[in-house]
PDB file of N, CA and C in Angstrom:
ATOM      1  N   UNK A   1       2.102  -0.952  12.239  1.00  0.00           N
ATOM      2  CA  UNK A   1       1.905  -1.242  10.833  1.00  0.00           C
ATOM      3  C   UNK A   1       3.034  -0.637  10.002  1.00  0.00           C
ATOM      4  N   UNK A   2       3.097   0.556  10.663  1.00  0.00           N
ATOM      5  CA  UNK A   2       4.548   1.449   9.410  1.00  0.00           C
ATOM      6  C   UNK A   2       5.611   0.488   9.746  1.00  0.00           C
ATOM      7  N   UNK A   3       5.603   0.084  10.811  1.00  0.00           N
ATOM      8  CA  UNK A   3       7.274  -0.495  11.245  1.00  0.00           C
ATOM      9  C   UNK A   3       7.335  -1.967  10.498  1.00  0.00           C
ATOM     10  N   UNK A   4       6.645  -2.750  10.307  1.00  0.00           N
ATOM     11  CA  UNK A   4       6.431  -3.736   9.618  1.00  0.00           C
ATOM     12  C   UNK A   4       6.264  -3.709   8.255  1.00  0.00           C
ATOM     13  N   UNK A   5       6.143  -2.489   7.462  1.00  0.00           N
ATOM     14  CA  UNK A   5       6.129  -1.803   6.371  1.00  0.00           C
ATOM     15  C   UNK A   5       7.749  -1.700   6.037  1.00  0.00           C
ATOM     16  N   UNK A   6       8.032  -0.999   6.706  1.00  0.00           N
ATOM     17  CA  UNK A   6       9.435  -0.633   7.047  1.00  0.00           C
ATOM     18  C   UNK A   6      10.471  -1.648   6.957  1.00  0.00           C
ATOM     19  N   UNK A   7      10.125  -3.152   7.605  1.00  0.00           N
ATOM     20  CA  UNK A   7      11.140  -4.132   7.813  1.00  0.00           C
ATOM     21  C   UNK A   7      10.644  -5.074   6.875  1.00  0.00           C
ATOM     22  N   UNK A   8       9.787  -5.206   5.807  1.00  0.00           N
ATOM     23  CA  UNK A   8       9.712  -5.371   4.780  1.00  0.00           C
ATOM     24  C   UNK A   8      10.462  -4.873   3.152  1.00  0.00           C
ATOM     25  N   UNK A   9      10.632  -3.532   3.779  1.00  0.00           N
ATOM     26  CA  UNK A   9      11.406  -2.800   2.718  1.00  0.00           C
ATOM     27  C   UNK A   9      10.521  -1.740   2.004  1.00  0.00           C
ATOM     28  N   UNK A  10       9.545  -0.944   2.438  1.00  0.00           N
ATOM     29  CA  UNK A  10       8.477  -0.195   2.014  1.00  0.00           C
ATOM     30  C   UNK A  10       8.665   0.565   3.476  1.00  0.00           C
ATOM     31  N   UNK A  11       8.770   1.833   2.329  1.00  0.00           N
ATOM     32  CA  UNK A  11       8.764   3.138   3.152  1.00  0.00           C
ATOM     33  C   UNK A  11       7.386   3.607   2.938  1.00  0.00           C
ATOM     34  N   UNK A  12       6.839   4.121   4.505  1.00  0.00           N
ATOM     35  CA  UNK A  12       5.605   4.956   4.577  1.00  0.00           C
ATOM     36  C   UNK A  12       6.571   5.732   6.176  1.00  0.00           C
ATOM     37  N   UNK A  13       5.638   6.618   5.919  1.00  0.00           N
ATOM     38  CA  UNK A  13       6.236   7.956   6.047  1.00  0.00           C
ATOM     39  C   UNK A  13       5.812   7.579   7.870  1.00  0.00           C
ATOM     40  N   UNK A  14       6.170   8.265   8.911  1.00  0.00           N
ATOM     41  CA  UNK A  14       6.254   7.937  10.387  1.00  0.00           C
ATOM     42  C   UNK A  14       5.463   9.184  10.812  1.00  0.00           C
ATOM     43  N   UNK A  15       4.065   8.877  10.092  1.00  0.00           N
ATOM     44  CA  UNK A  15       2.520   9.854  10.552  1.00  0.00           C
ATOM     45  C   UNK A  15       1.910   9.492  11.800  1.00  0.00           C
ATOM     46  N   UNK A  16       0.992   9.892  12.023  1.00  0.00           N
ATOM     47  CA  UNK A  16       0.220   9.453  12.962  1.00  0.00           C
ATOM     48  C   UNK A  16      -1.196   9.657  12.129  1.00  0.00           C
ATOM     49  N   UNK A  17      -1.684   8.955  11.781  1.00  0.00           N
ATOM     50  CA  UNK A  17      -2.611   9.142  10.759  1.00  0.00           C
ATOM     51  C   UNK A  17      -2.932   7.439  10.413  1.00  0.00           C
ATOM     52  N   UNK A  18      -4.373   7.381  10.035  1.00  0.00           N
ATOM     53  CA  UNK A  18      -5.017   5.742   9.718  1.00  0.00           C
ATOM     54  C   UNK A  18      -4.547   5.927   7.986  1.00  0.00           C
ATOM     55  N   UNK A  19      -4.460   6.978   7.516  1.00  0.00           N
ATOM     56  CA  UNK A  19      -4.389   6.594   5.871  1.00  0.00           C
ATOM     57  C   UNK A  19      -2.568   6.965   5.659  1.00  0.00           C
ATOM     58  N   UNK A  20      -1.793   5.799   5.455  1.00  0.00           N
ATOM     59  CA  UNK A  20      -1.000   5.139   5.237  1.00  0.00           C
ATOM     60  C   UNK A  20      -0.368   5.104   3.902  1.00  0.00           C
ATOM     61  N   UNK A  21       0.334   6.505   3.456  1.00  0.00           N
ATOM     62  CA  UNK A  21       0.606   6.652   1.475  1.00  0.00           C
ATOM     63  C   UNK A  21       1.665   5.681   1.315  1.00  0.00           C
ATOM     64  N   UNK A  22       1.796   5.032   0.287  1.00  0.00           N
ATOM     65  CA  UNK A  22       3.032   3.571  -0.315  1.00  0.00           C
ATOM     66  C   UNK A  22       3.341   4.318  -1.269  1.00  0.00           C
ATOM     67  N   UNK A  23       4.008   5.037  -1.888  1.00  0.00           N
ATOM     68  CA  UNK A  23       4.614   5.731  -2.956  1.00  0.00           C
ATOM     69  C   UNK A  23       5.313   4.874  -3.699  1.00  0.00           C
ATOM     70  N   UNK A  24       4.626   4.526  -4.969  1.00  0.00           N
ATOM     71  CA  UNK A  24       5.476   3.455  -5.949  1.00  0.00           C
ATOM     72  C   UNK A  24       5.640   3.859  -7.159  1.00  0.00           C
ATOM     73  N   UNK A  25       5.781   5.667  -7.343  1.00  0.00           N
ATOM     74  CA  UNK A  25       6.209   5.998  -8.596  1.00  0.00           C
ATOM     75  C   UNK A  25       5.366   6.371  -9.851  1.00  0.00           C
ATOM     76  N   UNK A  26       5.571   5.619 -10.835  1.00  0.00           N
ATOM     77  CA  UNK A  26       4.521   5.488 -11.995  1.00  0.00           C
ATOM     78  C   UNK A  26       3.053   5.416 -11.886  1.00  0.00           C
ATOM     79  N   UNK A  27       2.178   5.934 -12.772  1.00  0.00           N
ATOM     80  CA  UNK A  27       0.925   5.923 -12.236  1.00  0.00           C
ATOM     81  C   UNK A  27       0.710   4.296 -12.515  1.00  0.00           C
ATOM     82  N   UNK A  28       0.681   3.429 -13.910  1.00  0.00           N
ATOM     83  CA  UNK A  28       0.523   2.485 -14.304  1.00  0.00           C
ATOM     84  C   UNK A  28       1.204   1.660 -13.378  1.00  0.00           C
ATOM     85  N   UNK A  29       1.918   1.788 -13.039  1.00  0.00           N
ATOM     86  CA  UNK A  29       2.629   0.839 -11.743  1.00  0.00           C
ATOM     87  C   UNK A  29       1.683   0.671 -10.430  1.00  0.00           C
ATOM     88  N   UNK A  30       1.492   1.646  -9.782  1.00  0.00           N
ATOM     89  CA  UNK A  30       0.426   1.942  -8.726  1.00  0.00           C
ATOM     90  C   UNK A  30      -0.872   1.746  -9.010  1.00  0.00           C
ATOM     91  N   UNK A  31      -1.266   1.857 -10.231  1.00  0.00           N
ATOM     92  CA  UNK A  31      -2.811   0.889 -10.392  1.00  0.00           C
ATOM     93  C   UNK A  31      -2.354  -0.216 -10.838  1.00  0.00           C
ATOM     94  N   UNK A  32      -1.759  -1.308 -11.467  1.00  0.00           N
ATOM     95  CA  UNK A  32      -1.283  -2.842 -11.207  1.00  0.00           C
ATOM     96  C   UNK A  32      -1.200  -3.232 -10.147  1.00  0.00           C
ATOM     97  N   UNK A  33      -0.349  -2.525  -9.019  1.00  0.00           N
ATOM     98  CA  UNK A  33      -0.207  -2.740  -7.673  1.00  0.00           C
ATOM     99  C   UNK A  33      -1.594  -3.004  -7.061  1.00  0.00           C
ATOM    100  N   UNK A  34      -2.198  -1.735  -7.216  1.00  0.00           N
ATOM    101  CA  UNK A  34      -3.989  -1.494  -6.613  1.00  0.00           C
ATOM    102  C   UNK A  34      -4.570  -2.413  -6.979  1.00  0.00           C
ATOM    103  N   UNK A  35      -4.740  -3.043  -8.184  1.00  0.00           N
ATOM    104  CA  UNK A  35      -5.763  -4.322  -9.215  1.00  0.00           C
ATOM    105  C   UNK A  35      -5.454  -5.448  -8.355  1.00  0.00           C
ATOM    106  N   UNK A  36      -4.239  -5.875  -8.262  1.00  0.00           N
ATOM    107  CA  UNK A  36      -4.079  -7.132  -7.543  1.00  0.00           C
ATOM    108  C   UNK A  36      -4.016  -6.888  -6.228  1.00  0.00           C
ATOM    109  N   UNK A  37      -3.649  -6.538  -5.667  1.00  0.00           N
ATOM    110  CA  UNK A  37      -4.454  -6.358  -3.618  1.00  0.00           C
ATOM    111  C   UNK A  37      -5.805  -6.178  -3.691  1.00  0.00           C
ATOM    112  N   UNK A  38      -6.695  -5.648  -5.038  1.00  0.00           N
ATOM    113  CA  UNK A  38      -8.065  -5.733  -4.616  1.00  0.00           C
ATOM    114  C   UNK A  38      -8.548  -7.082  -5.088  1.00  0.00           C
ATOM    115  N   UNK A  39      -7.640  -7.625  -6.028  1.00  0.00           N
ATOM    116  CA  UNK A  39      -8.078  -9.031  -6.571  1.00  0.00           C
ATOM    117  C   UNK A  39      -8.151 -10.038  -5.313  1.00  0.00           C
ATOM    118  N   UNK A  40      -6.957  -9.778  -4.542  1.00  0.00           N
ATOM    119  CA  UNK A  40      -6.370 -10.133  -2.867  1.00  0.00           C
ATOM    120  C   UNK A  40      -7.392  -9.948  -2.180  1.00  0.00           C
ATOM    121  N   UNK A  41      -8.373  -9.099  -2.112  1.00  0.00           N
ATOM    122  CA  UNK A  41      -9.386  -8.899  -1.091  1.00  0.00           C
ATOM    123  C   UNK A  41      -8.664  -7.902  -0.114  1.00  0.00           C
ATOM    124  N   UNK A  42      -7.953  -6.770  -0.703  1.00  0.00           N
ATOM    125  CA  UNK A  42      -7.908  -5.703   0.080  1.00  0.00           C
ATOM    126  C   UNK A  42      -7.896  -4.611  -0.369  1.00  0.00           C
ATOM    127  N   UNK A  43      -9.105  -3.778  -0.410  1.00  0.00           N
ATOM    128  CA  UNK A  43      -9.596  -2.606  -0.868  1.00  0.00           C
ATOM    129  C   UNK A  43      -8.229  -1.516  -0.782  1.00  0.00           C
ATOM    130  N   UNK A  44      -7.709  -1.351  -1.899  1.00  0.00           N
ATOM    131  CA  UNK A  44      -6.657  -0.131  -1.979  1.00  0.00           C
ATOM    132  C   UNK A  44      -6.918   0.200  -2.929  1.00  0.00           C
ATOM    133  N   UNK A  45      -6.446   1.711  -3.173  1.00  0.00           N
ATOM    134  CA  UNK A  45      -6.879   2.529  -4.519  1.00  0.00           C
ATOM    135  C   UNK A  45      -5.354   3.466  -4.624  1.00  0.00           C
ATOM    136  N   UNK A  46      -5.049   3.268  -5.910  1.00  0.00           N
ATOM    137  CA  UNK A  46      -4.410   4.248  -6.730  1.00  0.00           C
ATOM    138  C   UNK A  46      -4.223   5.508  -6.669  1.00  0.00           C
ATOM    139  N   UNK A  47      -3.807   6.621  -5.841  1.00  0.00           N
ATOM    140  CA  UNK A  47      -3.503   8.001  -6.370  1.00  0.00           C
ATOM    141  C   UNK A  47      -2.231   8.482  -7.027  1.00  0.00           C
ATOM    142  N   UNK A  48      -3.066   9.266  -8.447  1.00  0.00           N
ATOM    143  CA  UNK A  48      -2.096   9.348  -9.452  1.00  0.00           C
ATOM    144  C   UNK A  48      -2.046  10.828  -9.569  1.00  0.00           C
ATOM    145  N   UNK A  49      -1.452  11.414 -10.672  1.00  0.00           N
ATOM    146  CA  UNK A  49      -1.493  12.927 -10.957  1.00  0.00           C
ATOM    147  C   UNK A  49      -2.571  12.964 -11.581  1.00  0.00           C
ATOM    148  N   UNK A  50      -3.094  13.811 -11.602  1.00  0.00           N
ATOM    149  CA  UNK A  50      -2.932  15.311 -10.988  1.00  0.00           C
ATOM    150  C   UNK A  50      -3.230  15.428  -9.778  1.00  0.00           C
ATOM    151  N   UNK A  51      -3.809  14.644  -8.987  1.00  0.00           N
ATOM    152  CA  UNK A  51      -3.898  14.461  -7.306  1.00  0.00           C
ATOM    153  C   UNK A  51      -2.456  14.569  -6.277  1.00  0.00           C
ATOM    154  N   UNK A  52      -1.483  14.114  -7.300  1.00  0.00           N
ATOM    155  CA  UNK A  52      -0.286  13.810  -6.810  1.00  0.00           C
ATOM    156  C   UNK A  52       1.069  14.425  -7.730  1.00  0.00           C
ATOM    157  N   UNK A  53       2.140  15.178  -7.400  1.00  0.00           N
ATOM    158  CA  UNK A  53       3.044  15.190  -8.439  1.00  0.00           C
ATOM    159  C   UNK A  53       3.235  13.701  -9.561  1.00  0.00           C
ATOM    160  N   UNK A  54       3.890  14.325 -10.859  1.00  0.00           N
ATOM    161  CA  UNK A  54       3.942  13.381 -11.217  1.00  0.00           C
ATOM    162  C   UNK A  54       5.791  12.925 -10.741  1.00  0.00           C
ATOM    163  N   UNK A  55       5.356  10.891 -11.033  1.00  0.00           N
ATOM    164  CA  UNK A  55       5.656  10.241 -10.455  1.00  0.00           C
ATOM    165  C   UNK A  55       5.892   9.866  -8.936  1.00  0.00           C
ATOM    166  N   UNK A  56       5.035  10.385  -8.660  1.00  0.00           N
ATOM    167  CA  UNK A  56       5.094  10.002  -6.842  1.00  0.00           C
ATOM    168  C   UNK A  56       3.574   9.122  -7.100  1.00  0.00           C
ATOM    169  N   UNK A  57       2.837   8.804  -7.589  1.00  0.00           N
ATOM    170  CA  UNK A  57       1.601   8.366  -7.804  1.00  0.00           C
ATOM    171  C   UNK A  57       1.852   6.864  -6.375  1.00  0.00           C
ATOM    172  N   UNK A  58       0.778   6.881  -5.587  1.00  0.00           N
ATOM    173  CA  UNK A  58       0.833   5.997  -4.302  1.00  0.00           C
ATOM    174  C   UNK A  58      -0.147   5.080  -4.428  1.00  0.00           C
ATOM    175  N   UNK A  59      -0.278   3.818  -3.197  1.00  0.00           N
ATOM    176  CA  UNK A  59      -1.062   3.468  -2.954  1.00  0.00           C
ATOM    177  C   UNK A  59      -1.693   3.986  -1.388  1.00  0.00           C
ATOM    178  N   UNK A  60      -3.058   4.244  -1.348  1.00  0.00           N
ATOM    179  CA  UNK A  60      -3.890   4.906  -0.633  1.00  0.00           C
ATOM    180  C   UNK A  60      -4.163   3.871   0.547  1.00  0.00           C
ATOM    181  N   UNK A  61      -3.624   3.101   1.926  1.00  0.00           N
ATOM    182  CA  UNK A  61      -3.836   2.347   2.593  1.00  0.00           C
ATOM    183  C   UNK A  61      -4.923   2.728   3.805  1.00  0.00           C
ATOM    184  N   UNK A  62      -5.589   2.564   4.033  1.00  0.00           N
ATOM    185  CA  UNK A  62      -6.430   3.270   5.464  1.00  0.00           C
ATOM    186  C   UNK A  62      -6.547   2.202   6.305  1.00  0.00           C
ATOM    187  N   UNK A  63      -6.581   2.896   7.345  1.00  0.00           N
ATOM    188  CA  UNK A  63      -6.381   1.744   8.484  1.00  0.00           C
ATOM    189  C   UNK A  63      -7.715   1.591   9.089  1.00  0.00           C
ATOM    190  N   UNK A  64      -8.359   0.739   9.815  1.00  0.00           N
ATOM    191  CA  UNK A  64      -8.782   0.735  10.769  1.00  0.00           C
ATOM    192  C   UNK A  64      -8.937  -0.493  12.021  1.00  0.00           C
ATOM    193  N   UNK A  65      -9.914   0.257  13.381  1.00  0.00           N
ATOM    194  CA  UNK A  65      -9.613  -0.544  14.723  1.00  0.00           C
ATOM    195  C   UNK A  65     -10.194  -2.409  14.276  1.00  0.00           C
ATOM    196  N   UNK A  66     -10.928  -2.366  13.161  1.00  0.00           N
ATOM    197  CA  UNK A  66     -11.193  -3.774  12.875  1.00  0.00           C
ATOM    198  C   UNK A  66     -10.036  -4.474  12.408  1.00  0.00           C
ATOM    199  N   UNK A  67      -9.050  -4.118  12.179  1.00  0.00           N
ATOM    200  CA  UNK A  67      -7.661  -4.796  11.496  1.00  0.00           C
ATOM    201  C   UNK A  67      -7.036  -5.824  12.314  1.00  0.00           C
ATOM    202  N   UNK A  68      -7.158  -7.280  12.078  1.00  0.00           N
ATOM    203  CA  UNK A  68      -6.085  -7.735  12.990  1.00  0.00           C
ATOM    204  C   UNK A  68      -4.658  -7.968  12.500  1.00  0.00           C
ATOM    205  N   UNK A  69      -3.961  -8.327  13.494  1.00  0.00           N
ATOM    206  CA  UNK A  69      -2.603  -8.186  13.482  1.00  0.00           C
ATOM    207  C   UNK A  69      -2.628  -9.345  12.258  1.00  0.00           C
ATOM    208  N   UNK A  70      -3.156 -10.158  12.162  1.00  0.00           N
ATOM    209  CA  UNK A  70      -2.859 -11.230  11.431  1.00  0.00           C
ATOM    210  C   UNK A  70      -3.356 -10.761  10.049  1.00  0.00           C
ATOM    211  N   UNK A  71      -4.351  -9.858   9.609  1.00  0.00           N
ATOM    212  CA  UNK A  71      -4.651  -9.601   8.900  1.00  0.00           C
ATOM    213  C   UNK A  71      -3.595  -8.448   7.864  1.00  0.00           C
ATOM    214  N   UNK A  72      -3.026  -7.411   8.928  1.00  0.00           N
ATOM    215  CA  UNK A  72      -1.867  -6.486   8.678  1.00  0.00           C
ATOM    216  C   UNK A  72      -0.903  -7.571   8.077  1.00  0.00           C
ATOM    217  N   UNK A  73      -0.315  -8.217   8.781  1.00  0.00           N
ATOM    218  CA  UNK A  73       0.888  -9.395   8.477  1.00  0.00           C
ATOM    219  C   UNK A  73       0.800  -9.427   6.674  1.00  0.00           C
ATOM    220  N   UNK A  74      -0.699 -10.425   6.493  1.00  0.00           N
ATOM    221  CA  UNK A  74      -0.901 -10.561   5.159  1.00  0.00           C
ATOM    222  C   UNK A  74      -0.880  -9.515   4.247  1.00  0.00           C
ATOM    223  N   UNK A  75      -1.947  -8.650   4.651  1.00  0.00           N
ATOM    224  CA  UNK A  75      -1.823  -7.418   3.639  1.00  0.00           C
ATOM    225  C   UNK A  75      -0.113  -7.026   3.662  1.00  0.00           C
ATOM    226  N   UNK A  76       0.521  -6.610   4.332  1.00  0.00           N
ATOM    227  CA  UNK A  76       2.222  -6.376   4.101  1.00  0.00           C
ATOM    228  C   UNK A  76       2.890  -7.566   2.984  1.00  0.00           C
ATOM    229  N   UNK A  77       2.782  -8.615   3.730  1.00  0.00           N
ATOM    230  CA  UNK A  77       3.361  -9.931   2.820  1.00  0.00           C
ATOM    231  C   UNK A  77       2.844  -9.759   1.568  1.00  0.00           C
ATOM    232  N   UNK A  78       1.514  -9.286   0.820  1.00  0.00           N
ATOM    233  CA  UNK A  78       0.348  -9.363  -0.503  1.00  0.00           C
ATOM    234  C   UNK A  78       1.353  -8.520  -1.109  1.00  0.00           C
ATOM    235  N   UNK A  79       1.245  -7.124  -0.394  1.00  0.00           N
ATOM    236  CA  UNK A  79       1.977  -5.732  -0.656  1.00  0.00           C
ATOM    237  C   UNK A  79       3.243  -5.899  -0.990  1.00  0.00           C
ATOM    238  N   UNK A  80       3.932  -6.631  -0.639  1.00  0.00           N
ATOM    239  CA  UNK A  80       5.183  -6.800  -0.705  1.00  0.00           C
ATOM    240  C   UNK A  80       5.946  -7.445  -1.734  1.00  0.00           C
ATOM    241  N   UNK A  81       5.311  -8.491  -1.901  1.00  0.00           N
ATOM    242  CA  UNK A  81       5.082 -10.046  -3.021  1.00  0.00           C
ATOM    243  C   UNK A  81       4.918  -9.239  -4.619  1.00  0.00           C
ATOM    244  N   UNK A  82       3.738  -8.405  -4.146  1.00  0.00           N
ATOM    245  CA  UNK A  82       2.990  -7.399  -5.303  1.00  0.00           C
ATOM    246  C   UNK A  82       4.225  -6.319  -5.874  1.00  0.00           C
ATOM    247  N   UNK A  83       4.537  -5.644  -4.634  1.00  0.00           N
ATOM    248  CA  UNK A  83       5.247  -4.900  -5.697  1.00  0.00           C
ATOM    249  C   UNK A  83       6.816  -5.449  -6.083  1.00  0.00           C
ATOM    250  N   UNK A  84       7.140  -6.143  -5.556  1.00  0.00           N
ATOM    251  CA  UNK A  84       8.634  -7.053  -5.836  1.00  0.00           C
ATOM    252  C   UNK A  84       7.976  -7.587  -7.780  1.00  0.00           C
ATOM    253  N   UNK A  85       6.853  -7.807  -7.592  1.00  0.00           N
ATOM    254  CA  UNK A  85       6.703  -8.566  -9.082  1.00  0.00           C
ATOM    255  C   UNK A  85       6.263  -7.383 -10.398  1.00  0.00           C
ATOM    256  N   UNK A  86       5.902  -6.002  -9.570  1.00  0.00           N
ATOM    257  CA  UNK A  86       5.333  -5.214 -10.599  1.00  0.00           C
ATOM    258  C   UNK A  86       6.476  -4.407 -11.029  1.00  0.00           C
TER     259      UNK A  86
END
């Protein structure tokens, strides 16, 4: 999933971990981002400051074993589409 993140042009960090941070800066940026992937039908949420320095505010991705590959694909492509326009 990171590596396909990655060759998209979205850096997430090379964890070993199901929750997956997208760091997109602004808080208002990162909840626009969040609104439309959940409009998308994919549950992501916003962390902003004070949870987070400010401007590092992310999107919160969690993974799990129900995910298919085809499903990852889209969510990346949504993610991608999304923040190219925000």
């Amino acid at each position: 999933f990171r590596a396909l993140l990655n060759e998209n042009g979205i850096v997430a960090a090379a964890e070993n971990s199901q929750i997956v941070p997208v760091i997109v800066g602004e808080s208002e940026r990162a909840v626009k981002i969040a609104d439309a992937l959940q409009t998308a039908g994919f549950d992501v949420r916003a962390i902003r400051p004070p949870t987070v320095p400010a401007n590092t505010a992310r999107l919160r991705v969690s993974l799990n074993c129900g995910l298919t590959e085809e499903i990852l694909r889209e969510f990346v492509e949504t993610l991608t589409k999304t923040i190219r326009e925000t």
